[in-house]
Amino acid sequence: MQIATPYLMFLGDVPDRLAAKTAYGIVDWRPEWCIGQMRLPGCAADLGIPDLTLPEALAKGCRTLVIGVVNAGGVLPDHWVSEIVAAIKAGLDVASGLHVRLGAIPAIAEAAQANGRTLHDVRHTRESFATGKGTRRPGKRLLTVGTDCSVGKKYTVLALEKGMRARGLDADFRATGQTGVFISGRGAAIDAVVADFISGAVEWISPAADPNHWDLIEGQGSLYHPSFAGVSLGLLHGAQPDAVIVCHEPTRTTMRGVEHALPTIREVIDLTLQLGRLTNPDIRATGIAVNSQALDEAEARALLAALEAEHGLPATDPVRFGVDGLVDRLVAEFPETAKS
Amino acid sequence: MQIATPYLMFLGDVPDRLAAKTAYGIVDWRPEWCIGQMRLPGCAADLGIPDLTLPEALAKGCRTLVIGVVNAGGVLPDHWVSEIVAAIKAGLDVASGLHVRLGAIPAIAEAAQANGRTLHDVRHTRESFATGKGTRRPGKRLLTVGTDCSVGKKYTVLALEKGMRARGLDADFRATGQTGVFISGRGAAIDAVVADFISGAVEWISPAADPNHWDLIEGQGSLYHPSFAGVSLGLLHGAQPDAVIVCHEPTRTTMRGVEHALPTIREVIDLTLQLGRLTNPDIRATGIAVNSQALDEAEARALLAALEAEHGLPATDPVRFGVDGLVDRLVAEFPETAKS
């Protein structure tokens, strides 16, 4: 799956910003792909990019209508369907993050068929994966892992991609979740893959590459999360990371959605390296990324300094303080990947 | 999903015994459910049970036509479809282990709809699972784990079910694979569940029970298998086992389908207990089951004695030497589960 870019962002008439969270994430990280937005009367979200009609979007080169919104009730309203069909007839592909499959809506399926357009259901990959092979493949790989779900794993690899490219490193973000797939135009929502193919899907997401190329692979869940540890382990084994960055949110007390206590950063590092050695004996931890938004700046800096001292690893909040320390460590540990 | 019993076993015209492996497994473990077989001209398999026509099968009380065979090429031949449709019209449900969904074949879907019969696609559960919660639930649970795939995990729990029931214990086999689902009439093929729901599916497969009741949960894969360790970990966390039995095949040198070396039994015990504590801090190993068919009897007995001495656990080949030692240990460690 490769989603054709650039995008026309469809917001429908969502009642608030939160319903368009995926769309905002795409605009944040790929502004150059997001040529314009299409909103219906009553839409409460605004991506801050031009409102375009279909002819305007086509004239500007848009290739895909992106539905990066949540629809109430899980059913696609008729007035959205007619807009989507009009976009297909005008010549756009459609990529959707909705739970309902585009192809399950007859009017949309028929329009795509009749006009030779492609429908992408990001939550329901059609890719046929092989089971993971576990054999090493060329290229360097970095994986973000976490003390919990939703602690900044995607944000950290995206910030690293930007920071590493700015320093001349050859680095690509590799998506394993819905928003990430829109941002990279490729990948798979790993939590929607059939269980037997998790590690194989990650081998597909991050294929063999130039030996000094970095794949920056978005982590999911946590090896300590009782609901999702299996996904995290399959992802770890498929990713075969050379480098791991641990992501953490310091004010959380229980893991998301369950009653279990959070593991320590030390526990996450130890278990990740222990289990990761199965497919990459050279795996090592190279940094810590903290989502510090609940702390004031002095508290955040004190916490990061303490973590650096405790673990001997660079620690940062990528949003607040950038990723320079993380990139410095990668360049120091893998000097062959630094161009010069 | 609950498959109605007893079964009429459909063998079609499979070219050899191997293609009917699932059917043989069902007859081995649930002979009382397998009233008869239905074979087409040219069939090379024979379950050793009566050949029945549809009217005969119905007269004997059969409720479900079971397709426990592999069809060449993955496409259901027309002459099988017409037999299946006839069975539906005669009043049978149909349960299939084929890759193709029964409901995807229009003639079968229409016949089921028109006659109010249920179609079970064992490889494609329709159950909507929740994500795992990780909270303890009443009842005792035993899980078989392995040094590899296909080392006797299903056979061991089935033999234990028989042996424990014979000793008056309250024990039920819980299926996590295709053949097992037919044998228990319930369960789910865990390797076909979407990744986010592995542990939740196992919580559903083995729900809260009487505190002294044993669920004997069929294991899958291995925590050391680079293709399937994620599945095995989700299964371990969802099962929350009190007792673990390690299954092993002593002549294998690399893990199935990959180039990785087999872990030792000690490594499997250690990692299983380490990771299993997340959802059951009281997890313990209670035995070792060896598939010794490649060894002569003296070799097998010597190996088992050595394993017992090394690990301080009962070791047996359940097929060759029974499960008495394994049950003795369970009764000794969990005396409250022994009636009388």
mmCIF file of N, CA and C in Angstrom, chain B residues 33-139:
data_model
loop_
_atom_site.group_PDB
_atom_site.id
_atom_site.type_symbol
_atom_site.label_atom_id
_atom_site.label_comp_id
_atom_site.label_asym_id
_atom_site.label_seq_id
_atom_site.Cartn_x
_atom_site.Cartn_y
_atom_site.Cartn_z
ATOM 1 N N TRP B 33 -18.647 -38.164 19.878
ATOM 2 C CA TRP B 33 -19.329 -37.136 19.088
ATOM 3 C C TRP B 33 -19.345 -37.467 17.595
ATOM 4 N N CYS B 34 -18.488 -38.377 17.163
ATOM 5 C CA CYS B 34 -18.327 -38.636 15.728
ATOM 6 C C CYS B 34 -19.161 -39.857 15.343
ATOM 7 N N ILE B 35 -20.415 -39.596 14.995
ATOM 8 C CA ILE B 35 -21.373 -40.679 14.751
ATOM 9 C C ILE B 35 -21.076 -41.406 13.450
ATOM 10 N N GLY B 36 -20.642 -40.658 12.454
ATOM 11 C CA GLY B 36 -20.384 -41.301 11.171
ATOM 12 C C GLY B 36 -19.591 -40.401 10.256
ATOM 13 N N GLN B 37 -19.180 -40.974 9.118
ATOM 14 C CA GLN B 37 -18.436 -40.183 8.132
ATOM 15 C C GLN B 37 -19.189 -40.164 6.810
ATOM 16 N N MET B 38 -18.948 -39.111 6.022
ATOM 17 C CA MET B 38 -19.523 -39.004 4.692
ATOM 18 C C MET B 38 -18.377 -38.822 3.712
ATOM 19 N N ARG B 39 -18.227 -39.792 2.801
ATOM 20 C CA ARG B 39 -17.105 -39.771 1.862
ATOM 21 C C ARG B 39 -17.608 -39.786 0.433
ATOM 22 N N LEU B 40 -16.891 -39.112 -0.443
ATOM 23 C CA LEU B 40 -17.259 -39.090 -1.853
ATOM 24 C C LEU B 40 -16.390 -40.097 -2.606
ATOM 25 N N PRO B 41 -16.821 -40.526 -3.784
ATOM 26 C CA PRO B 41 -16.027 -41.492 -4.550
ATOM 27 C C PRO B 41 -14.587 -41.011 -4.717
ATOM 28 N N GLY B 42 -13.640 -41.903 -4.458
ATOM 29 C CA GLY B 42 -12.230 -41.556 -4.600
ATOM 30 C C GLY B 42 -11.570 -41.135 -3.299
ATOM 31 N N CYS B 43 -12.338 -41.018 -2.231
ATOM 32 C CA CYS B 43 -11.778 -40.574 -0.956
ATOM 33 C C CYS B 43 -10.748 -41.587 -0.451
ATOM 34 N N ALA B 44 -9.551 -41.092 -0.099
ATOM 35 C CA ALA B 44 -8.473 -41.994 0.332
ATOM 36 C C ALA B 44 -8.340 -42.036 1.852
ATOM 37 N N ALA B 45 -9.194 -41.329 2.560
ATOM 38 C CA ALA B 45 -9.139 -41.351 4.025
ATOM 39 C C ALA B 45 -10.314 -42.156 4.562
ATOM 40 N N ASP B 46 -10.118 -42.746 5.742
ATOM 41 C CA ASP B 46 -11.176 -43.538 6.379
ATOM 42 C C ASP B 46 -10.991 -43.402 7.880
ATOM 43 N N LEU B 47 -11.985 -42.819 8.545
ATOM 44 C CA LEU B 47 -11.883 -42.570 9.981
ATOM 45 C C LEU B 47 -12.211 -43.804 10.807
ATOM 46 N N GLY B 48 -12.630 -44.882 10.122
ATOM 47 C CA GLY B 48 -12.964 -46.109 10.838
ATOM 48 C C GLY B 48 -14.280 -46.031 11.583
ATOM 49 N N ILE B 49 -15.138 -45.121 11.163
ATOM 50 C CA ILE B 49 -16.482 -45.007 11.750
ATOM 51 C C ILE B 49 -17.479 -45.221 10.618
ATOM 52 N N PRO B 50 -18.757 -45.492 10.918
ATOM 53 C CA PRO B 50 -19.699 -45.867 9.857
ATOM 54 C C PRO B 50 -19.849 -44.799 8.766
ATOM 55 N N ASP B 51 -19.928 -45.252 7.515
ATOM 56 C CA ASP B 51 -20.332 -44.352 6.429
ATOM 57 C C ASP B 51 -21.840 -44.184 6.505
ATOM 58 N N LEU B 52 -22.269 -42.932 6.557
ATOM 59 C CA LEU B 52 -23.696 -42.666 6.705
ATOM 60 C C LEU B 52 -24.196 -41.782 5.572
ATOM 61 N N THR B 53 -25.430 -42.021 5.142
ATOM 62 C CA THR B 53 -26.109 -41.075 4.263
ATOM 63 C C THR B 53 -26.673 -39.959 5.145
ATOM 64 N N LEU B 54 -27.137 -38.890 4.515
ATOM 65 C CA LEU B 54 -27.712 -37.803 5.310
ATOM 66 C C LEU B 54 -28.913 -38.271 6.144
ATOM 67 N N PRO B 55 -29.857 -38.995 5.545
ATOM 68 C CA PRO B 55 -30.998 -39.443 6.371
ATOM 69 C C PRO B 55 -30.549 -40.329 7.534
ATOM 70 N N GLU B 56 -29.573 -41.200 7.293
ATOM 71 C CA GLU B 56 -29.081 -42.052 8.384
ATOM 72 C C GLU B 56 -28.453 -41.207 9.494
ATOM 73 N N ALA B 57 -27.642 -40.201 9.074
ATOM 74 C CA ALA B 57 -26.975 -39.354 10.064
ATOM 75 C C ALA B 57 -28.007 -38.606 10.904
ATOM 76 N N LEU B 58 -29.035 -38.092 10.252
ATOM 77 C CA LEU B 58 -30.075 -37.357 10.988
ATOM 78 C C LEU B 58 -30.822 -38.286 11.931
ATOM 79 N N ALA B 59 -31.090 -39.497 11.455
ATOM 80 C CA ALA B 59 -31.803 -40.459 12.303
ATOM 81 C C ALA B 59 -30.989 -40.793 13.547
ATOM 82 N N LYS B 60 -29.667 -40.722 13.434
ATOM 83 C CA LYS B 60 -28.807 -41.009 14.584
ATOM 84 C C LYS B 60 -28.534 -39.764 15.425
ATOM 85 N N GLY B 61 -29.147 -38.645 15.057
ATOM 86 C CA GLY B 61 -29.060 -37.461 15.908
ATOM 87 C C GLY B 61 -27.977 -36.463 15.547
ATOM 88 N N CYS B 62 -27.259 -36.662 14.429
ATOM 89 C CA CYS B 62 -26.203 -35.710 14.058
ATOM 90 C C CYS B 62 -26.765 -34.305 13.936
ATOM 91 N N ARG B 63 -25.979 -33.341 14.421
ATOM 92 C CA ARG B 63 -26.418 -31.943 14.389
ATOM 93 C C ARG B 63 -25.556 -31.095 13.452
ATOM 94 N N THR B 64 -24.285 -31.476 13.272
ATOM 95 C CA THR B 64 -23.361 -30.619 12.512
ATOM 96 C C THR B 64 -22.524 -31.455 11.548
ATOM 97 N N LEU B 65 -22.428 -30.970 10.305
ATOM 98 C CA LEU B 65 -21.495 -31.541 9.334
ATOM 99 C C LEU B 65 -20.147 -30.865 9.553
ATOM 100 N N VAL B 66 -19.122 -31.661 9.852
ATOM 101 C CA VAL B 66 -17.803 -31.111 10.157
ATOM 102 C C VAL B 66 -16.856 -31.334 8.983
ATOM 103 N N ILE B 67 -16.324 -30.223 8.455
ATOM 104 C CA ILE B 67 -15.373 -30.313 7.351
ATOM 105 C C ILE B 67 -13.989 -30.152 7.949
ATOM 106 N N GLY B 68 -13.416 -31.283 8.355
ATOM 107 C CA GLY B 68 -12.114 -31.257 9.018
ATOM 108 C C GLY B 68 -11.025 -31.720 8.074
ATOM 109 N N VAL B 69 -11.047 -31.172 6.865
ATOM 110 C CA VAL B 69 -10.108 -31.601 5.827
ATOM 111 C C VAL B 69 -9.526 -30.376 5.141
ATOM 112 N N VAL B 70 -8.435 -30.604 4.427
ATOM 113 C CA VAL B 70 -7.811 -29.562 3.628
ATOM 114 C C VAL B 70 -8.193 -29.810 2.181
ATOM 115 N N ASN B 71 -8.612 -28.755 1.497
ATOM 116 C CA ASN B 71 -8.921 -28.925 0.078
ATOM 117 C C ASN B 71 -7.776 -28.387 -0.754
ATOM 118 N N ALA B 72 -7.435 -29.104 -1.789
ATOM 119 C CA ALA B 72 -6.318 -28.685 -2.648
ATOM 120 C C ALA B 72 -6.628 -27.338 -3.288
ATOM 121 N N GLY B 73 -5.655 -26.437 -3.259
ATOM 122 C CA GLY B 73 -5.793 -25.176 -3.978
ATOM 123 C C GLY B 73 -6.607 -24.124 -3.267
ATOM 124 N N GLY B 74 -7.195 -24.470 -2.134
ATOM 125 C CA GLY B 74 -7.913 -23.470 -1.354
ATOM 126 C C GLY B 74 -9.288 -23.128 -1.889
ATOM 127 N N VAL B 75 -9.681 -23.725 -3.009
ATOM 128 C CA VAL B 75 -11.002 -23.445 -3.574
ATOM 129 C C VAL B 75 -11.894 -24.659 -3.325
ATOM 130 N N LEU B 76 -13.107 -24.399 -2.902
ATOM 131 C CA LEU B 76 -14.005 -25.498 -2.610
ATOM 132 C C LEU B 76 -14.567 -26.044 -3.922
ATOM 133 N N PRO B 77 -14.323 -27.324 -4.213
ATOM 134 C CA PRO B 77 -14.819 -27.860 -5.490
ATOM 135 C C PRO B 77 -16.357 -27.908 -5.514
ATOM 136 N N ASP B 78 -16.913 -27.772 -6.712
ATOM 137 C CA ASP B 78 -18.370 -27.714 -6.851
ATOM 138 C C ASP B 78 -19.071 -28.942 -6.277
ATOM 139 N N HIS B 79 -18.433 -30.113 -6.448
ATOM 140 C CA HIS B 79 -19.114 -31.327 -5.979
ATOM 141 C C HIS B 79 -19.089 -31.413 -4.455
ATOM 142 N N TRP B 80 -18.202 -30.669 -3.788
ATOM 143 C CA TRP B 80 -18.289 -30.558 -2.331
ATOM 144 C C TRP B 80 -19.413 -29.585 -1.961
ATOM 145 N N VAL B 81 -19.486 -28.480 -2.702
ATOM 146 C CA VAL B 81 -20.507 -27.471 -2.397
ATOM 147 C C VAL B 81 -21.897 -28.095 -2.442
ATOM 148 N N SER B 82 -22.163 -28.909 -3.452
ATOM 149 C CA SER B 82 -23.515 -29.470 -3.578
ATOM 150 C C SER B 82 -23.812 -30.423 -2.413
ATOM 151 N N GLU B 83 -22.807 -31.156 -1.944
ATOM 152 C CA GLU B 83 -23.018 -32.046 -0.789
ATOM 153 C C GLU B 83 -23.283 -31.234 0.486
ATOM 154 N N ILE B 84 -22.537 -30.142 0.637
ATOM 155 C CA ILE B 84 -22.709 -29.311 1.829
ATOM 156 C C ILE B 84 -24.094 -28.666 1.831
ATOM 157 N N VAL B 85 -24.510 -28.185 0.654
ATOM 158 C CA VAL B 85 -25.844 -27.580 0.546
ATOM 159 C C VAL B 85 -26.918 -28.616 0.877
ATOM 160 N N ALA B 86 -26.731 -29.831 0.409
ATOM 161 C CA ALA B 86 -27.716 -30.885 0.694
ATOM 162 C C ALA B 86 -27.796 -31.145 2.198
ATOM 163 N N ALA B 87 -26.639 -31.118 2.869
ATOM 164 C CA ALA B 87 -26.626 -31.344 4.318
ATOM 165 C C ALA B 87 -27.367 -30.227 5.053
ATOM 166 N N ILE B 88 -27.165 -28.993 4.595
ATOM 167 C CA ILE B 88 -27.852 -27.847 5.217
ATOM 168 C C ILE B 88 -29.357 -27.996 5.028
ATOM 169 N N LYS B 89 -29.749 -28.343 3.809
ATOM 170 C CA LYS B 89 -31.184 -28.486 3.534
ATOM 171 C C LYS B 89 -31.785 -29.617 4.359
ATOM 172 N N ALA B 90 -30.968 -30.637 4.631
ATOM 173 C CA ALA B 90 -31.461 -31.758 5.446
ATOM 174 C C ALA B 90 -31.571 -31.382 6.917
ATOM 175 N N GLY B 91 -30.948 -30.249 7.319
ATOM 176 C CA GLY B 91 -31.120 -29.797 8.701
ATOM 177 C C GLY B 91 -29.850 -29.723 9.531
ATOM 178 N N LEU B 92 -28.689 -29.896 8.918
ATOM 179 C CA LEU B 92 -27.439 -29.840 9.673
ATOM 180 C C LEU B 92 -26.832 -28.439 9.646
ATOM 181 N N ASP B 93 -26.196 -28.035 10.756
ATOM 182 C CA ASP B 93 -25.258 -26.922 10.727
ATOM 183 C C ASP B 93 -23.993 -27.406 10.016
ATOM 184 N N VAL B 94 -23.106 -26.471 9.671
ATOM 185 C CA VAL B 94 -21.831 -26.851 9.070
ATOM 186 C C VAL B 94 -20.714 -26.128 9.809
ATOM 187 N N ALA B 95 -19.671 -26.891 10.153
ATOM 188 C CA ALA B 95 -18.487 -26.300 10.789
ATOM 189 C C ALA B 95 -17.276 -26.648 9.937
ATOM 190 N N SER B 96 -16.503 -25.633 9.564
ATOM 191 C CA SER B 96 -15.426 -25.830 8.600
ATOM 192 C C SER B 96 -14.100 -25.322 9.123
ATOM 193 N N GLY B 97 -13.043 -26.053 8.810
ATOM 194 C CA GLY B 97 -11.699 -25.618 9.118
ATOM 195 C C GLY B 97 -10.958 -25.151 7.871
ATOM 196 N N LEU B 98 -11.693 -24.920 6.795
ATOM 197 C CA LEU B 98 -11.077 -24.467 5.548
ATOM 198 C C LEU B 98 -10.665 -23.006 5.652
ATOM 199 N N HIS B 99 -9.715 -22.607 4.803
ATOM 200 C CA HIS B 99 -9.344 -21.192 4.760
ATOM 201 C C HIS B 99 -10.482 -20.348 4.198
ATOM 202 N N VAL B 100 -11.152 -20.857 3.165
ATOM 203 C CA VAL B 100 -12.251 -20.101 2.569
ATOM 204 C C VAL B 100 -13.439 -20.095 3.532
ATOM 205 N N ARG B 101 -14.084 -18.942 3.642
ATOM 206 C CA ARG B 101 -15.257 -18.853 4.519
ATOM 207 C C ARG B 101 -16.456 -19.498 3.852
ATOM 208 N N LEU B 102 -17.200 -20.301 4.613
ATOM 209 C CA LEU B 102 -18.407 -20.925 4.074
ATOM 210 C C LEU B 102 -19.366 -19.854 3.553
ATOM 211 N N GLY B 103 -19.496 -18.762 4.309
ATOM 212 C CA GLY B 103 -20.446 -17.719 3.931
ATOM 213 C C GLY B 103 -20.042 -16.976 2.671
ATOM 214 N N ALA B 104 -18.800 -17.174 2.213
ATOM 215 C CA ALA B 104 -18.349 -16.515 0.984
ATOM 216 C C ALA B 104 -18.775 -17.309 -0.251
ATOM 217 N N ILE B 105 -19.348 -18.497 -0.036
ATOM 218 C CA ILE B 105 -19.815 -19.313 -1.157
ATOM 219 C C ILE B 105 -21.325 -19.134 -1.252
ATOM 220 N N PRO B 106 -21.791 -18.424 -2.292
ATOM 221 C CA PRO B 106 -23.205 -18.005 -2.322
ATOM 222 C C PRO B 106 -24.195 -19.148 -2.100
ATOM 223 N N ALA B 107 -23.978 -20.299 -2.735
ATOM 224 C CA ALA B 107 -24.953 -21.387 -2.609
ATOM 225 C C ALA B 107 -25.066 -21.837 -1.150
ATOM 226 N N ILE B 108 -23.931 -21.873 -0.452
ATOM 227 C CA ILE B 108 -23.933 -22.304 0.947
ATOM 228 C C ILE B 108 -24.566 -21.234 1.832
ATOM 229 N N ALA B 109 -24.182 -19.965 1.595
ATOM 230 C CA ALA B 109 -24.751 -18.869 2.393
ATOM 231 C C ALA B 109 -26.265 -18.820 2.238
ATOM 232 N N GLU B 110 -26.734 -18.971 0.990
ATOM 233 C CA GLU B 110 -28.177 -18.894 0.753
ATOM 234 C C GLU B 110 -28.912 -20.067 1.403
ATOM 235 N N ALA B 111 -28.328 -21.260 1.304
ATOM 236 C CA ALA B 111 -28.985 -22.427 1.902
ATOM 237 C C ALA B 111 -29.067 -22.277 3.417
ATOM 238 N N ALA B 112 -28.010 -21.774 4.036
ATOM 239 C CA ALA B 112 -28.013 -21.600 5.491
ATOM 240 C C ALA B 112 -29.077 -20.584 5.900
ATOM 241 N N GLN B 113 -29.117 -19.495 5.147
ATOM 242 C CA GLN B 113 -30.097 -18.434 5.424
ATOM 243 C C GLN B 113 -31.522 -18.981 5.281
ATOM 244 N N ALA B 114 -31.772 -19.678 4.185
ATOM 245 C CA ALA B 114 -33.127 -20.159 3.899
ATOM 246 C C ALA B 114 -33.574 -21.220 4.899
ATOM 247 N N ASN B 115 -32.621 -21.979 5.445
ATOM 248 C CA ASN B 115 -32.989 -23.086 6.324
ATOM 249 C C ASN B 115 -32.688 -22.815 7.795
ATOM 250 N N GLY B 116 -32.249 -21.584 8.085
ATOM 251 C CA GLY B 116 -32.000 -21.226 9.480
ATOM 252 C C GLY B 116 -30.905 -22.043 10.136
ATOM 253 N N ARG B 117 -29.883 -22.435 9.370
ATOM 254 C CA ARG B 117 -28.781 -23.219 9.929
ATOM 255 C C ARG B 117 -27.581 -22.301 10.194
ATOM 256 N N THR B 118 -26.706 -22.736 11.074
ATOM 257 C CA THR B 118 -25.531 -21.946 11.447
ATOM 258 C C THR B 118 -24.291 -22.463 10.727
ATOM 259 N N LEU B 119 -23.490 -21.528 10.215
ATOM 260 C CA LEU B 119 -22.203 -21.864 9.600
ATOM 261 C C LEU B 119 -21.086 -21.443 10.553
ATOM 262 N N HIS B 120 -20.191 -22.358 10.867
ATOM 263 C CA HIS B 120 -19.043 -22.053 11.727
ATOM 264 C C HIS B 120 -17.761 -22.112 10.905
ATOM 265 N N ASP B 121 -17.077 -20.999 10.813
ATOM 266 C CA ASP B 121 -15.753 -21.010 10.173
ATOM 267 C C ASP B 121 -14.715 -20.939 11.280
ATOM 268 N N VAL B 122 -14.158 -22.076 11.608
ATOM 269 C CA VAL B 122 -13.312 -22.165 12.798
ATOM 270 C C VAL B 122 -12.050 -21.310 12.661
ATOM 271 N N ARG B 123 -11.578 -21.134 11.437
ATOM 272 C CA ARG B 123 -10.389 -20.297 11.226
ATOM 273 C C ARG B 123 -10.690 -18.805 11.298
ATOM 274 N N HIS B 124 -11.934 -18.444 11.240
ATOM 275 C CA HIS B 124 -12.288 -17.021 11.176
ATOM 276 C C HIS B 124 -13.372 -16.734 12.200
ATOM 277 N N THR B 125 -12.980 -16.632 13.456
ATOM 278 C CA THR B 125 -13.989 -16.424 14.477
ATOM 279 C C THR B 125 -14.777 -15.140 14.230
ATOM 280 N N ARG B 126 -16.076 -15.207 14.457
ATOM 281 C CA ARG B 126 -16.901 -14.010 14.334
ATOM 282 C C ARG B 126 -17.099 -13.325 15.672
ATOM 283 N N GLU B 127 -16.572 -13.961 16.704
ATOM 284 C CA GLU B 127 -16.719 -13.401 18.042
ATOM 285 C C GLU B 127 -16.046 -12.018 18.095
ATOM 286 N N SER B 128 -16.732 -11.051 18.737
ATOM 287 C CA SER B 128 -16.087 -9.752 18.970
ATOM 288 C C SER B 128 -15.443 -9.798 20.340
ATOM 289 N N PHE B 129 -14.122 -9.797 20.369
ATOM 290 C CA PHE B 129 -13.422 -9.879 21.644
ATOM 291 C C PHE B 129 -13.175 -8.485 22.189
ATOM 292 N N ALA B 130 -13.080 -8.396 23.508
ATOM 293 C CA ALA B 130 -12.598 -7.176 24.149
ATOM 294 C C ALA B 130 -11.085 -7.285 24.279
ATOM 295 N N THR B 131 -10.415 -6.168 24.529
ATOM 296 C CA THR B 131 -8.994 -6.258 24.852
ATOM 297 C C THR B 131 -8.869 -6.883 26.238
ATOM 298 N N GLY B 132 -7.744 -7.536 26.477
ATOM 299 C CA GLY B 132 -7.530 -8.209 27.756
ATOM 300 C C GLY B 132 -7.541 -7.222 28.907
ATOM 301 N N LYS B 133 -8.069 -7.656 30.035
ATOM 302 C CA LYS B 133 -8.119 -6.774 31.205
ATOM 303 C C LYS B 133 -6.990 -7.079 32.188
ATOM 304 N N GLY B 134 -6.517 -8.326 32.176
ATOM 305 C CA GLY B 134 -5.396 -8.660 33.043
ATOM 306 C C GLY B 134 -5.766 -8.833 34.508
ATOM 307 N N THR B 135 -7.045 -8.725 34.866
ATOM 308 C CA THR B 135 -7.449 -8.902 36.265
ATOM 309 C C THR B 135 -7.693 -10.382 36.532
ATOM 310 N N ARG B 136 -7.341 -10.816 37.761
ATOM 311 C CA ARG B 136 -7.503 -12.223 38.114
ATOM 312 C C ARG B 136 -8.973 -12.617 38.114
ATOM 313 N N ARG B 137 -9.232 -13.853 37.713
ATOM 314 C CA ARG B 137 -10.586 -14.371 37.748
ATOM 315 C C ARG B 137 -10.553 -15.722 38.445
ATOM 316 N N PRO B 138 -11.665 -16.121 39.080
ATOM 317 C CA PRO B 138 -11.638 -17.377 39.840
ATOM 318 C C PRO B 138 -11.439 -18.597 38.936
ATOM 319 N N GLY B 139 -11.006 -19.694 39.566
ATOM 320 C CA GLY B 139 -10.749 -20.927 38.825
ATOM 321 C C GLY B 139 -9.255 -21.147 38.667
#
